[in-house]
Amino acid sequence: MSRKTSQPLAGSPLGSPTEIASTARSVREMFEAVAPHYDFLNHLLSAGLDLSWRRSTADALRESLAKPRSVALDVCCGTGDLAFALRRFSRGRVLAADFCQPMLQRARLKLPHPSSHPVSFLGADTLLLPFADNSIDVVTSAFGFRNLANYSEGLREMRRVLKPGGILAILEFSHVRWPLFGPLFRLYFARVLPWIGTWISGVSGPYQYLHDSASRFPDQIALEKIVQEAGFTKVRYRNFMGGVAALHLAEKTAG
Ligand SMILES: C[S@@+](CC[C@H](N)C(=O)[O-])C[C@H]1O[C@@H](n2cnc3c(N)ncnc32)[C@H](O)[C@@H]1O
């Protein structure tokens, strides 16, 4: 992403980190509008790469997921693609939470059978998770963290529910590091993607928001620092497609 002159965000640009309720309402309404086209546009606009990034995220968590009775929680789960990827490696439970019902409805439609429970989807706000302290082994978010009204509050809540030794994984848009590809990608992201997204979804706004929120989102190093400041250790990241997206991993230590 390009760095604009403005400061990196401390929360979704649809509102303010100090106006959590109204920002959350705007974010939820935006995803309600885009839900019917969300999966199709995701895969189209990323040429299917988004699926491989979520698979790689699950793969990076394989060891924790493979523990018997592990509990994984995918926050801001949307239509569930990361939760389903986690399921492939899990020998325990996979929970997935989002505060937008139309996104959750689409996720539930992807369950192999209505009565099967490979993933438990629930309505919940990431800033107020309905889980006990120290109860989850792995907390993940794919392209959801950027939309939180307040990033510090989000990290505080994700850390609260993680067990000591538990792993946090944040997959988000980031800063493209490849010199030639970078400008081309930024042109695509700023001009082509919002146009296609608006044309196909019939909703103006969300795909411009995608560009605006991603281009001002903290880059790899800045996000690493934010996660460290939230009390996590062993913070590291890996880039996908030269930094179009990055996966940050971190651990909650005791205390
Ligand atoms: C871009 S979508 C990502 C969905 C999914 N994780 C994926 O990989 O495609 C962002 C999701 O975050 C959800 N979201 C944003 N803020 C939230 C919050 N505070 N609590 C719960 N869900 C939230 C939205 O409803 C939306 O479904």
Coordinates of C-alpha atoms and ligand atoms in Angstrom, one line a residue:
M1 CA 0.0 0.0 0.0
S2 CA 1.1 3.6 -0.4
R3 CA 1.6 5.7 2.7
K4 CA -0.5 8.7 2.6
T5 CA 0.5 11.8 4.4
S6 CA -2.0 11.2 7.2
Q7 CA -1.0 9.3 10.4
P8 CA -1.5 5.5 10.4
L9 CA -4.9 4.5 11.7
A10 CA -5.6 3.6 15.4
G11 CA -9.0 2.2 14.3
S12 CA -11.3 2.0 11.3
P13 CA -11.4 5.2 9.3
L14 CA -15.2 4.9 9.2
G15 CA -15.2 6.6 12.6
S16 CA -12.9 7.3 15.5
P17 CA -11.2 5.1 18.1
T18 CA -12.9 7.1 20.8
E19 CA -16.4 6.7 19.3
I20 CA -16.5 2.9 19.4
A21 CA -20.3 2.3 19.3
S22 CA -21.0 4.6 16.3
T23 CA -17.9 3.4 14.4
A24 CA -18.9 -0.2 15.0
R25 CA -22.4 0.6 13.7
S26 CA -21.0 2.1 10.5
V27 CA -18.7 -0.9 9.9
R28 CA -21.5 -3.4 10.5
E29 CA -23.9 -1.6 8.1
M30 CA -21.2 -1.5 5.5
F31 CA -20.7 -5.3 5.7
E32 CA -24.4 -5.9 5.8
A33 CA -24.6 -4.2 2.4
V34 CA -21.7 -6.0 0.9
A35 CA -22.4 -9.5 2.3
P36 CA -24.2 -11.0 -0.8
H37 CA -21.2 -10.3 -3.0
Y38 CA -18.4 -10.6 -0.5
D39 CA -17.0 -14.0 -1.3
F40 CA -17.3 -13.6 -5.1
L41 CA -15.6 -10.2 -5.1
N42 CA -12.9 -11.3 -2.6
H43 CA -11.8 -14.2 -4.8
L44 CA -12.2 -12.2 -8.0
L45 CA -10.3 -9.1 -6.9
S46 CA -7.4 -11.1 -5.4
A47 CA -7.4 -13.6 -8.3
G48 CA -8.1 -16.3 -5.7
L49 CA -5.0 -15.5 -3.7
D50 CA -7.0 -14.7 -0.6
L51 CA -7.8 -18.3 -0.1
S52 CA -4.2 -19.4 -0.3
W53 CA -3.2 -16.7 2.3
R54 CA -5.9 -18.0 4.7
R55 CA -4.6 -21.6 4.1
S56 CA -1.1 -20.5 4.8
T57 CA -2.3 -18.8 8.0
A58 CA -3.9 -22.0 9.2
D59 CA -0.8 -23.9 8.2
A60 CA 1.4 -21.6 10.4
L61 CA -0.8 -22.5 13.3
R62 CA -0.8 -26.2 12.7
E63 CA 1.1 -27.2 15.8
S64 CA -1.2 -25.4 18.2
L65 CA -4.3 -26.5 16.3
A66 CA -3.2 -30.2 16.3
K67 CA -3.2 -30.4 20.1
P68 CA -6.1 -32.5 21.4
R69 CA -9.0 -30.3 22.7
S70 CA -7.4 -27.1 21.3
V71 CA -9.8 -24.2 21.1
A72 CA -9.3 -21.8 18.2
L73 CA -11.3 -18.6 17.8
D74 CA -11.5 -16.7 14.5
V75 CA -12.7 -13.2 15.2
C76 CA -14.3 -10.9 12.6
C77 CA -14.9 -14.2 10.8
G78 CA -17.2 -12.9 8.1
T79 CA -18.2 -15.6 5.7
G80 CA -16.0 -18.1 7.5
D81 CA -13.2 -18.9 5.1
L82 CA -10.4 -18.7 7.7
A83 CA -12.4 -20.7 10.2
F84 CA -12.9 -23.5 7.7
A85 CA -9.1 -23.4 6.9
L86 CA -8.4 -23.7 10.7
R87 CA -10.8 -26.7 10.9
R88 CA -8.6 -28.8 8.6
F89 CA -5.8 -28.8 11.1
S90 CA -7.7 -28.7 14.3
R91 CA -8.1 -31.7 16.7
G92 CA -10.3 -29.6 19.0
R93 CA -12.9 -26.9 18.5
V94 CA -13.1 -24.0 16.1
L95 CA -15.2 -21.1 17.1
A96 CA -15.9 -18.2 14.7
A97 CA -17.4 -14.8 15.7
D98 CA -18.7 -11.8 13.9
F99 CA -21.1 -9.0 14.7
C100 CA -22.7 -8.9 11.2
Q101 CA -25.5 -11.4 10.9
P102 CA -25.7 -11.4 7.0
M103 CA -22.0 -12.3 6.9
L104 CA -22.6 -15.1 9.5
Q105 CA -25.6 -16.4 7.5
R106 CA -23.4 -16.8 4.5
A107 CA -20.8 -18.6 6.6
R108 CA -23.4 -21.0 8.0
L109 CA -24.5 -21.8 4.5
K110 CA -21.0 -23.2 3.8
L111 CA -21.3 -25.8 6.6
P112 CA -21.2 -29.2 4.9
H113 CA -24.5 -30.2 6.6
P114 CA -27.0 -28.1 8.6
S115 CA -26.7 -30.4 11.6
S116 CA -22.9 -30.7 11.5
H117 CA -20.8 -28.5 13.7
P118 CA -17.2 -28.5 12.3
V119 CA -17.2 -24.7 13.1
S120 CA -19.4 -23.0 15.7
F121 CA -20.4 -19.6 14.3
L122 CA -21.7 -17.0 16.8
G123 CA -22.6 -13.4 16.8
A124 CA -20.2 -11.4 19.0
D125 CA -18.2 -8.2 19.1
T126 CA -14.5 -8.6 19.0
L127 CA -14.2 -5.7 21.4
L128 CA -16.4 -7.5 23.9
L129 CA -15.8 -11.3 23.5
P130 CA -18.2 -13.6 25.4
F131 CA -15.3 -15.9 26.5
A132 CA -13.6 -16.3 29.8
D133 CA -10.1 -15.0 30.5
N134 CA -7.3 -17.5 29.5
S135 CA -9.6 -19.9 27.7
I136 CA -8.5 -19.9 24.0
D137 CA -5.4 -21.5 22.4
V138 CA -5.4 -19.6 19.1
V139 CA -7.1 -16.3 18.2
T140 CA -7.1 -15.4 14.5
S141 CA -8.3 -12.6 12.3
A142 CA -8.2 -12.3 8.5
F143 CA -8.8 -8.9 7.0
G144 CA -11.0 -8.1 10.1
F145 CA -8.6 -6.4 12.5
R146 CA -8.3 -3.3 10.2
N147 CA -12.0 -2.7 10.6
L148 CA -12.1 -2.6 14.4
A149 CA -13.1 0.8 15.9
N150 CA -10.0 0.7 18.2
Y151 CA -7.0 -1.5 17.5
S152 CA -5.6 -1.3 21.0
E153 CA -9.0 -2.4 22.5
G154 CA -9.1 -5.2 20.0
L155 CA -5.7 -6.5 21.0
R156 CA -6.5 -6.1 24.7
E157 CA -9.6 -8.3 24.3
M158 CA -7.9 -10.9 22.1
R159 CA -5.1 -11.1 24.7
R160 CA -7.5 -11.4 27.5
V161 CA -9.2 -14.6 26.1
L162 CA -5.9 -16.2 25.1
K163 CA -4.3 -18.8 27.4
P164 CA -0.8 -18.0 28.5
G165 CA 1.3 -19.4 25.7
G166 CA -1.6 -18.9 23.2
I167 CA -1.0 -17.6 19.8
L168 CA -2.4 -14.6 18.0
A169 CA -2.5 -14.5 14.2
I170 CA -3.5 -11.4 12.3
L171 CA -3.7 -11.6 8.5
E172 CA -4.1 -8.1 7.0
F173 CA -3.3 -5.9 4.0
S174 CA 0.1 -4.4 4.4
H175 CA 2.8 -2.5 2.6
V176 CA 4.1 -3.9 -0.7
R177 CA 7.9 -4.2 -0.6
W178 CA 8.7 -5.2 -4.2
P179 CA 9.9 -2.1 -6.2
L180 CA 8.3 -2.7 -9.6
F181 CA 5.2 -4.5 -8.5
G182 CA 4.5 -1.9 -5.7
P183 CA 3.4 1.0 -7.9
L184 CA 1.4 -1.3 -10.2
F185 CA -0.4 -2.9 -7.3
R186 CA -1.1 0.5 -5.8
L187 CA -2.6 1.7 -9.1
Y188 CA -4.8 -1.4 -9.2
F189 CA -5.8 -1.1 -5.6
A190 CA -6.6 2.7 -5.8
R191 CA -8.4 2.8 -9.2
V192 CA -9.4 -0.6 -10.6
L193 CA -10.5 -2.5 -7.5
P194 CA -12.9 0.2 -6.2
W195 CA -14.4 0.5 -9.6
I196 CA -15.0 -3.3 -10.1
G197 CA -16.2 -3.7 -6.5
T198 CA -18.7 -0.9 -6.8
W199 CA -19.9 -2.1 -10.2
I200 CA -20.5 -5.7 -9.2
S201 CA -21.8 -5.1 -5.7
G202 CA -24.0 -2.2 -6.7
V203 CA -23.0 -0.5 -3.5
S204 CA -20.8 2.5 -3.6
G205 CA -18.5 3.0 -0.6
P206 CA -17.2 -0.4 0.7
Y207 CA -14.6 -0.9 -2.0
Q208 CA -13.3 2.7 -1.7
Y209 CA -13.2 2.1 2.0
L210 CA -11.2 -1.1 1.4
H211 CA -8.5 1.0 -0.3
D212 CA -8.7 3.9 2.2
S213 CA -8.5 1.7 5.3
A214 CA -5.8 -0.6 3.9
S215 CA -3.6 2.2 2.6
R216 CA -3.6 3.9 6.0
F217 CA -3.3 0.7 8.0
P218 CA 0.0 0.4 10.0
D219 CA 2.7 -1.3 7.9
Q220 CA 4.5 -4.5 8.8
I221 CA 6.9 -2.9 11.3
A222 CA 4.3 -0.6 12.8
L223 CA 1.9 -3.4 13.4
E224 CA 4.6 -5.5 14.9
K225 CA 5.3 -2.6 17.4
I226 CA 1.5 -2.2 18.2
V227 CA 1.2 -5.9 18.9
Q228 CA 4.3 -5.8 21.1
E229 CA 3.0 -2.8 23.0
A230 CA -0.3 -4.7 23.6
G231 CA 1.8 -7.2 25.7
F232 CA 2.5 -9.9 23.2
T233 CA 5.9 -11.5 22.7
K234 CA 7.7 -13.4 19.9
V235 CA 6.0 -11.0 17.4
R236 CA 7.0 -11.8 13.8
Y237 CA 5.5 -11.5 10.4
R238 CA 5.7 -12.9 6.9
N239 CA 4.6 -11.3 3.7
F240 CA 2.4 -12.6 1.0
M241 CA 2.9 -11.3 -2.6
G242 CA 5.7 -8.9 -1.5
G243 CA 3.5 -7.4 1.2
V244 CA 0.0 -7.1 -0.4
A245 CA -0.9 -9.0 2.8
A246 CA 1.1 -9.9 5.9
L247 CA 0.6 -12.5 8.6
H248 CA 1.6 -11.3 12.1
L249 CA 2.1 -14.0 14.7
A250 CA 2.6 -13.4 18.4
E251 CA 2.4 -15.2 21.7
K252 CA 0.8 -14.3 25.0
T253 CA 3.1 -14.8 27.9
A254 CA 1.9 -15.4 31.4
G255 CA 1.2 -12.4 33.6
Ligands
LIG1 C1 -13.3 -7.8 5.5 S1 -14.3 -8.8 6.5 C2 -13.3 -10.2 6.8 C3 -14.1 -11.4 6.9 C4 -13.3 -12.7 7.0 N1 -12.5 -12.8 8.2 C5 -12.5 -13.0 5.8 O1 -11.3 -13.4 5.9 O2 -13.0 -12.8 4.7 C6 -14.3 -8.0 8.0 C7 -15.4 -8.6 9.0 O3 -15.1 -8.0 10.3 C8 -16.3 -7.9 11.0 N2 -16.1 -7.0 12.1 C9 -15.6 -5.7 12.1 N3 -15.6 -5.2 13.3 C10 -16.0 -6.2 14.1 C11 -16.2 -6.2 15.5 N4 -15.9 -5.2 16.4 N5 -16.7 -7.4 16.1 C12 -17.1 -8.4 15.3 N6 -16.9 -8.4 13.9 C13 -16.4 -7.3 13.4 C14 -17.3 -7.4 9.9 O4 -18.6 -7.6 10.2 C15 -16.8 -8.3 8.7 O5 -17.6 -9.4 8.6

